PDB file of C-alpha atoms in Angstrom:
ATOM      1  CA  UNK A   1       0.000   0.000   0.000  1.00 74.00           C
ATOM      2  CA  UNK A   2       2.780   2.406   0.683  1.00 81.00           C
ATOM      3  CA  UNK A   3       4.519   1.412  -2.572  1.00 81.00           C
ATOM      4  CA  UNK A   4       1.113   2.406  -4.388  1.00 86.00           C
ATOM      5  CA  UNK A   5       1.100   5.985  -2.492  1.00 89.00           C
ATOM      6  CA  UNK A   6       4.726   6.784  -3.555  1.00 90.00           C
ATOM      7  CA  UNK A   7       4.186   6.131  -7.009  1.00 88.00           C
ATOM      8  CA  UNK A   8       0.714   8.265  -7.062  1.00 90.00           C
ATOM      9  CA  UNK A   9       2.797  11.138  -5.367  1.00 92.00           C
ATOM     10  CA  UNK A  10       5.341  10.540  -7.850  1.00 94.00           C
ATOM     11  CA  UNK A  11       2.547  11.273 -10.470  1.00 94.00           C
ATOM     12  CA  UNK A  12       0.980  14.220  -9.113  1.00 93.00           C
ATOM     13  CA  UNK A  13      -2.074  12.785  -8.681  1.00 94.00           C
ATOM     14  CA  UNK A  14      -4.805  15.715  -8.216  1.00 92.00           C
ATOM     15  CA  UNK A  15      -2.949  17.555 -10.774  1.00 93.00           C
ATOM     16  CA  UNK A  16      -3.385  14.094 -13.081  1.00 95.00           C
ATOM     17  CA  UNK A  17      -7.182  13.973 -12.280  1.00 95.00           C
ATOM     18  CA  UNK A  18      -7.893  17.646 -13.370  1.00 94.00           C
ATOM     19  CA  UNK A  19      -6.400  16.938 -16.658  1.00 95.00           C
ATOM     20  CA  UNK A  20      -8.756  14.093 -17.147  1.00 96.00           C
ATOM     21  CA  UNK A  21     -11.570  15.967 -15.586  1.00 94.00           C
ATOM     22  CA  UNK A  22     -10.532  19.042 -18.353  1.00 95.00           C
ATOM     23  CA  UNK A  23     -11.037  16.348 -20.926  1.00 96.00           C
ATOM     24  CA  UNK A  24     -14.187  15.349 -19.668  1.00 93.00           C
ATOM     25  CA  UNK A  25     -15.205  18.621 -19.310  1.00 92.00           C
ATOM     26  CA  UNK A  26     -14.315  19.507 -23.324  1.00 94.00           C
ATOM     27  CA  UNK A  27     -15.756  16.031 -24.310  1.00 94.00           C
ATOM     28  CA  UNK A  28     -18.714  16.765 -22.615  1.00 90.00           C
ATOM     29  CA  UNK A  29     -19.201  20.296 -24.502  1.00 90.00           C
ATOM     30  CA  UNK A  30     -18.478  19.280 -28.066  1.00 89.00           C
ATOM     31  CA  UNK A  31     -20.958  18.818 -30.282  1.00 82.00           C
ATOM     32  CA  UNK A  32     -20.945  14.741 -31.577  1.00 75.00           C
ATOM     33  CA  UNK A  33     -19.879  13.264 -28.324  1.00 68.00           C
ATOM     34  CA  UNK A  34     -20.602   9.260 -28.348  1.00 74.00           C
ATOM     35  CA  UNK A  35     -20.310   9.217 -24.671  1.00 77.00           C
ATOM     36  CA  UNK A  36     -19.817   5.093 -24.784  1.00 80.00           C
ATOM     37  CA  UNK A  37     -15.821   7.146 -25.336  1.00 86.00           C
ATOM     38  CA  UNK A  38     -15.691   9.004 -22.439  1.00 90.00           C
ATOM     39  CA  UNK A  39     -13.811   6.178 -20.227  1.00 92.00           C
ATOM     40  CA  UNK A  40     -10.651   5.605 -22.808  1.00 94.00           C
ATOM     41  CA  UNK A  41     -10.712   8.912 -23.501  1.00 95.00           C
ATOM     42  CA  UNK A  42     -10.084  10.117 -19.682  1.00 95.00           C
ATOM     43  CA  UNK A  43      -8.041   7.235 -19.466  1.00 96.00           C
ATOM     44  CA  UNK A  44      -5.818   8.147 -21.431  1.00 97.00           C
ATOM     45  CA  UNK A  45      -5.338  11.554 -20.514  1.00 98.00           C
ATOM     46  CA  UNK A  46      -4.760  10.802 -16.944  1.00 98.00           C
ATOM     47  CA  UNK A  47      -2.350   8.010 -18.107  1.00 98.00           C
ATOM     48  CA  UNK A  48      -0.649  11.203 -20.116  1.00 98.00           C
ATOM     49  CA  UNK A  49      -0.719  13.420 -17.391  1.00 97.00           C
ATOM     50  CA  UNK A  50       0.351  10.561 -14.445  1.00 97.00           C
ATOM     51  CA  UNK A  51       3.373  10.519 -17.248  1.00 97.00           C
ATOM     52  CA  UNK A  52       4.329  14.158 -17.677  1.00 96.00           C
ATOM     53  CA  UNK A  53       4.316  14.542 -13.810  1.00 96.00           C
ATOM     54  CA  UNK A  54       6.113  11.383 -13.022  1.00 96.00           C
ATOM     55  CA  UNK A  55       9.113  12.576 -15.634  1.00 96.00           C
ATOM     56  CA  UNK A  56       8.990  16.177 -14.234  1.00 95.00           C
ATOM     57  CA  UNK A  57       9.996  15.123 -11.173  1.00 94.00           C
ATOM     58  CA  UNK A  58      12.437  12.644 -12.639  1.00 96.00           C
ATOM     59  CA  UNK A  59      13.971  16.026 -14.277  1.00 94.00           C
ATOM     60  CA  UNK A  60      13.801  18.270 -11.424  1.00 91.00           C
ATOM     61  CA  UNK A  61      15.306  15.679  -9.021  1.00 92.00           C
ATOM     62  CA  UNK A  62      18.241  17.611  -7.784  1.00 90.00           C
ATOM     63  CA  UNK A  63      16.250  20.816  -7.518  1.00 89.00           C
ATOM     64  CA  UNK A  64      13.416  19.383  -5.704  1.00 87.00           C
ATOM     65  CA  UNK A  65      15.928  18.035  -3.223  1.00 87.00           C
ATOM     66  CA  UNK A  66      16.893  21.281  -2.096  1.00 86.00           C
ATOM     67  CA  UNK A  67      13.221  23.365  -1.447  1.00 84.00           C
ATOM     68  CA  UNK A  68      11.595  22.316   1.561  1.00 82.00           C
ATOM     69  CA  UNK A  69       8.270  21.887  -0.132  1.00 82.00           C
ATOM     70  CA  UNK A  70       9.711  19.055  -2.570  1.00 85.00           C
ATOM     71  CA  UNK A  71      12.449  17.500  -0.457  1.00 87.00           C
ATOM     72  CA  UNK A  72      10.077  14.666   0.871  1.00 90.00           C
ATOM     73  CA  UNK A  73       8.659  13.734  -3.014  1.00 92.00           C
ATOM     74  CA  UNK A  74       9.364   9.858  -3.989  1.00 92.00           C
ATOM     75  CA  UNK A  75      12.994  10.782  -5.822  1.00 92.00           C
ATOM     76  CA  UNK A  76      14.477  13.250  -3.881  1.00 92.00           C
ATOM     77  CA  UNK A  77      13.556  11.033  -0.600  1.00 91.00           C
ATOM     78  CA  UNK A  78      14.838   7.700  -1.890  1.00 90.00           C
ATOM     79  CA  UNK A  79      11.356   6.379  -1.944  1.00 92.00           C
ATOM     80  CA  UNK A  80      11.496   5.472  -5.675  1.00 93.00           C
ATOM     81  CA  UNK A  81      14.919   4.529  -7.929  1.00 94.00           C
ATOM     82  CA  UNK A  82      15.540   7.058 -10.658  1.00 94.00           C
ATOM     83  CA  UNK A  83      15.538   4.493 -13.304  1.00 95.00           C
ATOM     84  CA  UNK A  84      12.195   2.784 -12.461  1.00 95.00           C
ATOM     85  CA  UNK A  85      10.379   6.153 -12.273  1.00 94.00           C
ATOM     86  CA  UNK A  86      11.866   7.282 -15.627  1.00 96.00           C
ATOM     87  CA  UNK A  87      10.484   3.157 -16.984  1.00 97.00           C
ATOM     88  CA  UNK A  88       7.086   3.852 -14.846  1.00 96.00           C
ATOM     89  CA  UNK A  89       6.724   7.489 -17.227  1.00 97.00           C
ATOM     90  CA  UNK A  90       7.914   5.653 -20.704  1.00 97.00           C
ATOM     91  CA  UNK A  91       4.971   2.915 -19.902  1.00 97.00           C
ATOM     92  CA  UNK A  92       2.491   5.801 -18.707  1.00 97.00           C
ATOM     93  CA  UNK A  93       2.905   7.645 -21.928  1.00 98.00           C
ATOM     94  CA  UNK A  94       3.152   4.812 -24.477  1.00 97.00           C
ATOM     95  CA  UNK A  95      -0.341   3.169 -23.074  1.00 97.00           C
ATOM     96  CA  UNK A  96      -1.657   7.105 -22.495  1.00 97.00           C
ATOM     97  CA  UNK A  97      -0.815   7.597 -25.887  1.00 98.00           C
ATOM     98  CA  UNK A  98      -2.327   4.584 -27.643  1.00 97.00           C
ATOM     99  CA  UNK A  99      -5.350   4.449 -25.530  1.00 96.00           C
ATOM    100  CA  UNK A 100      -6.218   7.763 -27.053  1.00 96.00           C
ATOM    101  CA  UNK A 101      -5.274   6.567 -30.339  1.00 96.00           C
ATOM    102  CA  UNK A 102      -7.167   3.732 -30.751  1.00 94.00           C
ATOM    103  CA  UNK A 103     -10.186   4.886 -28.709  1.00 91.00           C
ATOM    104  CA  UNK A 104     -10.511   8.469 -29.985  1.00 91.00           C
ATOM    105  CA  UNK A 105      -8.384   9.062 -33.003  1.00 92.00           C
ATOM    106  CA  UNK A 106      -5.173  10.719 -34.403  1.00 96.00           C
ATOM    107  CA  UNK A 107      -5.701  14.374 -33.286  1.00 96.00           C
ATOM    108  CA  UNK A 108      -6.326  13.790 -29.367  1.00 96.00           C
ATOM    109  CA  UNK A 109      -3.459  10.952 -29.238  1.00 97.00           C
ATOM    110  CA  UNK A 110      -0.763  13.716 -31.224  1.00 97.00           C
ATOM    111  CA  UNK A 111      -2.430  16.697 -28.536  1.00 98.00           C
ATOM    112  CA  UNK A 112      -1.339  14.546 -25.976  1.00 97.00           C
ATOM    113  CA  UNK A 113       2.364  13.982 -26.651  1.00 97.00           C
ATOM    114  CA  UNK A 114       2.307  17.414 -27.646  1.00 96.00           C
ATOM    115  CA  UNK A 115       1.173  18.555 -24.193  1.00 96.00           C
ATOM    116  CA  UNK A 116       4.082  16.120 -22.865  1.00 96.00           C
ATOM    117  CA  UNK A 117       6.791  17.774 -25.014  1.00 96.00           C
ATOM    118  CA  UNK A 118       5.585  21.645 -24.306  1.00 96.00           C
ATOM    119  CA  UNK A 119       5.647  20.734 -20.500  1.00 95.00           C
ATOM    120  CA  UNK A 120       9.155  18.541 -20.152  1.00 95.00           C
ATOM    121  CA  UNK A 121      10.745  19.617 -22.871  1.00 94.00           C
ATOM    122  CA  UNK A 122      10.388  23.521 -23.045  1.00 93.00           C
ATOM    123  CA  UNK A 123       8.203  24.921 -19.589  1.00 92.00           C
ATOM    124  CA  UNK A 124      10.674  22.507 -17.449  1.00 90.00           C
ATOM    125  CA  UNK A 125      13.809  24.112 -19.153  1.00 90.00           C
ATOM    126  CA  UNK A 126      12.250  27.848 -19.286  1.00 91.00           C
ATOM    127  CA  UNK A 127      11.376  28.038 -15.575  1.00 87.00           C
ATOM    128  CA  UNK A 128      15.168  27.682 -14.686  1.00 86.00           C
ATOM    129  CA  UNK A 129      16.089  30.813 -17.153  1.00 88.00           C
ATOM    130  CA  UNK A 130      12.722  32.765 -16.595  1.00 87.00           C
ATOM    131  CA  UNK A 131      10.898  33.885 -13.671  1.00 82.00           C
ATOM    132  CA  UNK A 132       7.399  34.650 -16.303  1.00 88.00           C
ATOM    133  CA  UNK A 133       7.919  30.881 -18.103  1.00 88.00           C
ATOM    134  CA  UNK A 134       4.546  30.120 -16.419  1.00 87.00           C
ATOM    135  CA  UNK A 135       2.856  32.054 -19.205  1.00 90.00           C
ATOM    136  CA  UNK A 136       4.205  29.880 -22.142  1.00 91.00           C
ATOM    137  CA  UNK A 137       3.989  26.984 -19.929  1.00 90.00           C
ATOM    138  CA  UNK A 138       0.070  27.575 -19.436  1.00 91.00           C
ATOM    139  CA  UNK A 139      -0.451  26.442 -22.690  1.00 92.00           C
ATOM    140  CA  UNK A 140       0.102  22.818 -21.444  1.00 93.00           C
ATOM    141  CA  UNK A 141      -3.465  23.351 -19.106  1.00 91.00           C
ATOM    142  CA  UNK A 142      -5.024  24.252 -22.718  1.00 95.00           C
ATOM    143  CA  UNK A 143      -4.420  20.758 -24.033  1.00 96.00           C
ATOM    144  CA  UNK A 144      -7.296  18.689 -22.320  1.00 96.00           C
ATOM    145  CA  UNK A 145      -9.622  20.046 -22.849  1.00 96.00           C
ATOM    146  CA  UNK A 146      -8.901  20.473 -26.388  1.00 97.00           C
ATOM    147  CA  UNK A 147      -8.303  16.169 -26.791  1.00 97.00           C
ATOM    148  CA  UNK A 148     -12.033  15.997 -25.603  1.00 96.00           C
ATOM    149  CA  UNK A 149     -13.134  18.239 -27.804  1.00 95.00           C
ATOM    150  CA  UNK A 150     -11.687  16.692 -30.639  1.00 95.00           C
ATOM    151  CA  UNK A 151     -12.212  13.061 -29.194  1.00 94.00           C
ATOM    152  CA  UNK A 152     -16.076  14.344 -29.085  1.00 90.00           C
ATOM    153  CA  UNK A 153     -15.924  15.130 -33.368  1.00 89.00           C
ATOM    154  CA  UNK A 154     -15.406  18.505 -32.507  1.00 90.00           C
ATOM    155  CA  UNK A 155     -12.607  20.599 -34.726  1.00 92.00           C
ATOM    156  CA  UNK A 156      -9.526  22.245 -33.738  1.00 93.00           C
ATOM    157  CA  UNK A 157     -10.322  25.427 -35.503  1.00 91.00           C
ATOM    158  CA  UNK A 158     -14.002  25.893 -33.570  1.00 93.00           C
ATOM    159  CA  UNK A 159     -14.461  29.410 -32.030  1.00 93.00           C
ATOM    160  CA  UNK A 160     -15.790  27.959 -29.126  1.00 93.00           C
ATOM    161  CA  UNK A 161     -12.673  25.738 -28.563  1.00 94.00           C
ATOM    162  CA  UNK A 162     -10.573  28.580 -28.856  1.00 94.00           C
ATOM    163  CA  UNK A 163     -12.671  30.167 -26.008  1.00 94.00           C
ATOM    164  CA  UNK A 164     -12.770  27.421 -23.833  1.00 94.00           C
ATOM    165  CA  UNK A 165      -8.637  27.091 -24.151  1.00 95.00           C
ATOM    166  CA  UNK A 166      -8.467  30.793 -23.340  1.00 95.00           C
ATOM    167  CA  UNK A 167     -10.420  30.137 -20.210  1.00 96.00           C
ATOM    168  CA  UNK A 168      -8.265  27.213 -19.079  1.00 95.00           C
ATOM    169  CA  UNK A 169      -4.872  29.307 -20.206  1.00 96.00           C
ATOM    170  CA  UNK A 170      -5.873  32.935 -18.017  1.00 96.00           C
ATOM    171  CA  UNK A 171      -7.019  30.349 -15.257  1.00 95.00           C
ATOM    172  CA  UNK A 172      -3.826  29.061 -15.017  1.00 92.00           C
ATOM    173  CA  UNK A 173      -1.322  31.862 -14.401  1.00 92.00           C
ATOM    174  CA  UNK A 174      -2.911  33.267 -11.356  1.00 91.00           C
ATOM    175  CA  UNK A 175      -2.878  29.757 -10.028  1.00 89.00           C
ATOM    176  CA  UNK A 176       0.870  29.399 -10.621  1.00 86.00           C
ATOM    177  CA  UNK A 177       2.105  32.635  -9.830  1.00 86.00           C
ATOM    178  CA  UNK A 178      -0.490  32.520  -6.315  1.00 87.00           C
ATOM    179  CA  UNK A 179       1.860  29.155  -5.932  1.00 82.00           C
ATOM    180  CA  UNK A 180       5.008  30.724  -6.343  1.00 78.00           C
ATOM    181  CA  UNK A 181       4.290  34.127  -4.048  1.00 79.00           C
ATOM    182  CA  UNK A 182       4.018  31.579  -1.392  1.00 75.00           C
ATOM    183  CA  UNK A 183       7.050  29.860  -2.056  1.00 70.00           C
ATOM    184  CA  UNK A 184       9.380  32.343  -3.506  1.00 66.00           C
ATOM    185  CA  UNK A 185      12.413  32.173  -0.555  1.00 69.00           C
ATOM    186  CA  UNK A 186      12.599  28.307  -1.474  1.00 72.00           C
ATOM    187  CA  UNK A 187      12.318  28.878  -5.510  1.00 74.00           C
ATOM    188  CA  UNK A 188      15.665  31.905  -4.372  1.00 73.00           C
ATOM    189  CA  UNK A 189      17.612  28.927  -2.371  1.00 74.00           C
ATOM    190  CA  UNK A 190      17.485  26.179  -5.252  1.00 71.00           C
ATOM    191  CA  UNK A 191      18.169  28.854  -7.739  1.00 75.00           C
ATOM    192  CA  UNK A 192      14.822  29.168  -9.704  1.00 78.00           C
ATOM    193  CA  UNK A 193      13.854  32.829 -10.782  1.00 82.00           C
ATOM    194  CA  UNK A 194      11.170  34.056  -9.006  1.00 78.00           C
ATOM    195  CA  UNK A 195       8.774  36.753  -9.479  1.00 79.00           C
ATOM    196  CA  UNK A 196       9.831  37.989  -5.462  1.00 77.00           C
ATOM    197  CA  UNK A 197      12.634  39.320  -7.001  1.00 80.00           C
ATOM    198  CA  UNK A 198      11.097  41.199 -10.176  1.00 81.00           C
ATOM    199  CA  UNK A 199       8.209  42.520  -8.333  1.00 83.00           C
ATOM    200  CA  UNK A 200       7.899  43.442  -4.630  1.00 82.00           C
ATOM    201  CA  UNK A 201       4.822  41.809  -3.013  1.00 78.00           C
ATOM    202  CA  UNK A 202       2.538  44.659  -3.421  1.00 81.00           C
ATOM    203  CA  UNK A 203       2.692  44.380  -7.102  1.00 85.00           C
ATOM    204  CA  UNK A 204       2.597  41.091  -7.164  1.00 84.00           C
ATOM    205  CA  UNK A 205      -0.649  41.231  -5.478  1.00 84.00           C
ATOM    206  CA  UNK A 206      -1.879  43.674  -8.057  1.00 88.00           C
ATOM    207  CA  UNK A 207      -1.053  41.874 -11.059  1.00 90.00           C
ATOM    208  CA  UNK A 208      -2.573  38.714  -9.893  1.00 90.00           C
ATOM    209  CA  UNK A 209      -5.722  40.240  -8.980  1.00 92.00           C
ATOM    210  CA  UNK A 210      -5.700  41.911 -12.646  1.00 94.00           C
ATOM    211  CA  UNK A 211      -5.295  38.135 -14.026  1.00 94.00           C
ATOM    212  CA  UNK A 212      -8.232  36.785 -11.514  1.00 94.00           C
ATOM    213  CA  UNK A 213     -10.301  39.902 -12.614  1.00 95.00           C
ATOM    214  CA  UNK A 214      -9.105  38.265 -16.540  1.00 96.00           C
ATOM    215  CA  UNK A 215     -10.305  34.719 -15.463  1.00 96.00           C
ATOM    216  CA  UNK A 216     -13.809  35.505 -14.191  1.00 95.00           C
ATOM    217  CA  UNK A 217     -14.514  37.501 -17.405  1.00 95.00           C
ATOM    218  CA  UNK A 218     -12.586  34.437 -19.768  1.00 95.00           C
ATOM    219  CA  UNK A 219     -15.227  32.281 -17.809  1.00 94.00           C
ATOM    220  CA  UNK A 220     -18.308  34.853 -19.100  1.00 92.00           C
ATOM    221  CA  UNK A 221     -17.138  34.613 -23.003  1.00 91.00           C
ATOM    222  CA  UNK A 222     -18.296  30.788 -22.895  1.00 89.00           C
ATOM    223  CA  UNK A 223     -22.117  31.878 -21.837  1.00 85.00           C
ATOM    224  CA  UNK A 224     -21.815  34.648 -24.602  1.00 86.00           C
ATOM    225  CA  UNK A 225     -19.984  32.011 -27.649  1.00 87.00           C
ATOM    226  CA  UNK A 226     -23.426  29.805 -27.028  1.00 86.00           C
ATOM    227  CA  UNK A 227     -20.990  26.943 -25.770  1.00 88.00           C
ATOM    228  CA  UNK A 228     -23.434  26.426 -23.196  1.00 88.00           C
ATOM    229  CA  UNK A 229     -27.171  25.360 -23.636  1.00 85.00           C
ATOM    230  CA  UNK A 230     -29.047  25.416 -20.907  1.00 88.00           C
ATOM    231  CA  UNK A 231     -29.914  28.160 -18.686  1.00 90.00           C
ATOM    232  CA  UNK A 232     -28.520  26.927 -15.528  1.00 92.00           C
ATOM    233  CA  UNK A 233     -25.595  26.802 -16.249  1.00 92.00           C
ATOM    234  CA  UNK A 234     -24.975  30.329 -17.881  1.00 92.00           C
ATOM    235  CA  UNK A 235     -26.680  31.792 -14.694  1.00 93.00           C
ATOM    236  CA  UNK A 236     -24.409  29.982 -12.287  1.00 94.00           C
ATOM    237  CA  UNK A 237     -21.673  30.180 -14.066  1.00 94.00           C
ATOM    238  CA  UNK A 238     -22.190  34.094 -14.104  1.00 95.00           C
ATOM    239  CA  UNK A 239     -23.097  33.543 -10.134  1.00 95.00           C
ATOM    240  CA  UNK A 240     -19.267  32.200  -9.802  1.00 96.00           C
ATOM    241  CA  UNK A 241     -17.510  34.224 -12.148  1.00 95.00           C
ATOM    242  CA  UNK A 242     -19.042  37.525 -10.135  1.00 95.00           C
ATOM    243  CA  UNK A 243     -18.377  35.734  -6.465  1.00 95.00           C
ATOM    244  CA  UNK A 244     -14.679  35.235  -7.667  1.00 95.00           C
ATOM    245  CA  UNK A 245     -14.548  38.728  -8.992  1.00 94.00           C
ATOM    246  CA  UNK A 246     -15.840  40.420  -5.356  1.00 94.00           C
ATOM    247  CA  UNK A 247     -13.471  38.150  -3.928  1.00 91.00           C
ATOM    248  CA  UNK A 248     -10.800  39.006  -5.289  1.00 89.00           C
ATOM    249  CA  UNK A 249     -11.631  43.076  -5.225  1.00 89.00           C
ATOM    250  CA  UNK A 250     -12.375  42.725  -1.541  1.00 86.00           C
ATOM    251  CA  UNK A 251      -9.145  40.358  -0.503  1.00 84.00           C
ATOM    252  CA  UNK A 252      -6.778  42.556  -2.313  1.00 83.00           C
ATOM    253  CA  UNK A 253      -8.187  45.918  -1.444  1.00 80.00           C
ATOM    254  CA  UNK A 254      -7.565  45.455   2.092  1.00 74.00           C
ATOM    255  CA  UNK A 255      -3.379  44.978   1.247  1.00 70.00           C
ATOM    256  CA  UNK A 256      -1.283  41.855   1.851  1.00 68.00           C
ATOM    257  CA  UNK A 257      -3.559  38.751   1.459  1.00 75.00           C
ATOM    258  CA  UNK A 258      -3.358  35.378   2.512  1.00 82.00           C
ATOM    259  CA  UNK A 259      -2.218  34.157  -0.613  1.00 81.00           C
ATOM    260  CA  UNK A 260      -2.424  30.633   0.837  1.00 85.00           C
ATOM    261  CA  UNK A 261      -6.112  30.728   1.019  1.00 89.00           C
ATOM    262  CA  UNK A 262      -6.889  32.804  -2.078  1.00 90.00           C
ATOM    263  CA  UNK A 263      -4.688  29.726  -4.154  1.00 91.00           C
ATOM    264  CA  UNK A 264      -7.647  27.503  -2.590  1.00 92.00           C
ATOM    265  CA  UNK A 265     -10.024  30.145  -3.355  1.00 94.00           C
ATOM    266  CA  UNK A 266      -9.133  30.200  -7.122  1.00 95.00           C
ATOM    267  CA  UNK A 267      -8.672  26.362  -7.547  1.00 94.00           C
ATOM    268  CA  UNK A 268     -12.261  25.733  -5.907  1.00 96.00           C
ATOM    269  CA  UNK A 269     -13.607  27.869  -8.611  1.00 96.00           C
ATOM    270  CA  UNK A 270     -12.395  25.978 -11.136  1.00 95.00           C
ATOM    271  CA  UNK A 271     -13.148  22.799  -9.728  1.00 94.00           C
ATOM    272  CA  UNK A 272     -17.011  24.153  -9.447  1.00 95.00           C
ATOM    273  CA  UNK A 273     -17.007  25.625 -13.034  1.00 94.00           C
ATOM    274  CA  UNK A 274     -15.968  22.207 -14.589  1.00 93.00           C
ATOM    275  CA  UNK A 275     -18.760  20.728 -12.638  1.00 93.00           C
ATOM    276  CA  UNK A 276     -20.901  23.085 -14.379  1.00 93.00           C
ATOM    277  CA  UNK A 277     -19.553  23.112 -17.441  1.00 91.00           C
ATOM    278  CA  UNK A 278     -19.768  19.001 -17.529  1.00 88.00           C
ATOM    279  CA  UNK A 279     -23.486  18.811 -16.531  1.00 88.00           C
ATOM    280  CA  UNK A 280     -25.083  21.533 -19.138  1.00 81.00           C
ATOM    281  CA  UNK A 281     -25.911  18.603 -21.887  1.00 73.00           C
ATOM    282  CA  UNK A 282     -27.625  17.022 -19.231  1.00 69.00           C
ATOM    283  CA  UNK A 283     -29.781  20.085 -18.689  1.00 64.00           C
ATOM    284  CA  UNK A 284     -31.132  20.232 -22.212  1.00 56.00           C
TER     285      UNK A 284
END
């Protein structure tokens, strides 16, 4: 049982289920869905996502050894052999990838090694040079979504899509950089750039509540692209939106938040508007 718990913390779990919950979310919203392909489909994707995590942290071994927050992960512990987690991530993201082949085409199979190669092979580098590589490396959080979509008949090229990635992609940054402000000494010590240093943390708190401002209105495009169908849904997901929005306005106006809680704040709003979003075909 232990060995089973070091090899889900090796793979990031909860960051493994939102990308298959992301898929589910755009498979649920595109417009030919044969929901009999919902199962391989999130499969897969959390098989993709179990992989990308598990090779991260092979990759960011030495680093994670020194920040307090990482020090007690599988590798950097001794909990796991370098070599078998690298072998556990090949076999994640060969049967992640042809899982989604065979059970929902070309497109979301290629989207998914392509999420794999942004996030490993260019965020993981860029974060050690760049203090703002979150931004390029939100476009990873874009992917699932998109391999529902397109595992649902849906094409690349749809407005909607392109609004629903947009939501997903301002989402994530305020989430990241909400992460960082509360670790910034540790990213210092191991010798990550950190925003702490470009910014001081009044600005920081500024700009993030400019991009939380940014993801409540993303969030408000999808009612207004006809995405969603029934009525519900557009009114609660206004109801959100507007409840994150005063949130954030009243948190930040009164100075130096507790960025701790607002990170659960955000990350609870997501979780409740994929909820939404994933019921509104049952609402029709």
């Amino acid at each position: 049982m232990k060995k089973i718990r070091t090899f889900m913390d090796l793979c990031k779990i909860k960051i493994a289920l939102l990308s298959a919950y992301s898929a589910a979310a755009g498979f649920a919203l595109s417009p030919f869905h044969d929901r009999a392909h919902l199962i391989p489909l999130i499969t897969g994707v959390f098989f993709l996502a179990c992989s990308g995590c598990a090779l991260n942290q092979y990759q960011e071994r030495d680093i994670d050894a020194i920040m307090e927050r990482t020090r007690h992960r599988p590798l950097p512990s001794g909990r796991i052999n370098p070599l078998h987690a690298l072998l556990f991530s090949t076999v994640l993201m060969v049967s992640g990838f042809f899982l989604l082949l065979f059970a929902s085409g070309l497109i979301p199979s290629v989207l998914g090694m392509c999420a794999i190669v942004w996030y490993n092979g260019l965020y993981t580098r860029l974060k050690k040079k760049s203090a703002f590589a979150v931004i390029p490396g939100a476009m990873t959080g874009v992917v699932p979504p998109a391999i529902g979509w397109t595992a649902g008949g849906g094409m690349l090229s749809d407005p909607q899509l392109l609004l629903l990635c947009f939501f997903f992609f301002i989402w994530q940054v305020p989430h990241f950089w909400l992460l960082i402000v509360n670790h910034g000494d540790e990213y210092k010590e191991a010798g990550l750039p950190s925003l702490t240093e470009v910014f001081t943390r009044t600005q920081l708190g500024r700009i993030i509540f400019i991009w939380i401002i940014s993801t409540s209105v993303s969030c408000l495009f999808l009612s207004a692209s006809g995405i969603i169908h029934a009525s519900l849904i557009n009114y609660s997901l206004f109801g959100v939106s507007l409840s994150l929005a005063l949130y954030g306005s009243e948190t930040f106006r009164k100075g130096d938040p507790h960025y701790s809680l607002v990170f659960n704040v955000i990350n609870l709003y997501m979780f409740v508007v994929l909820a939404l979003l994933s019921i509104d075909r049952f609402l029709i």
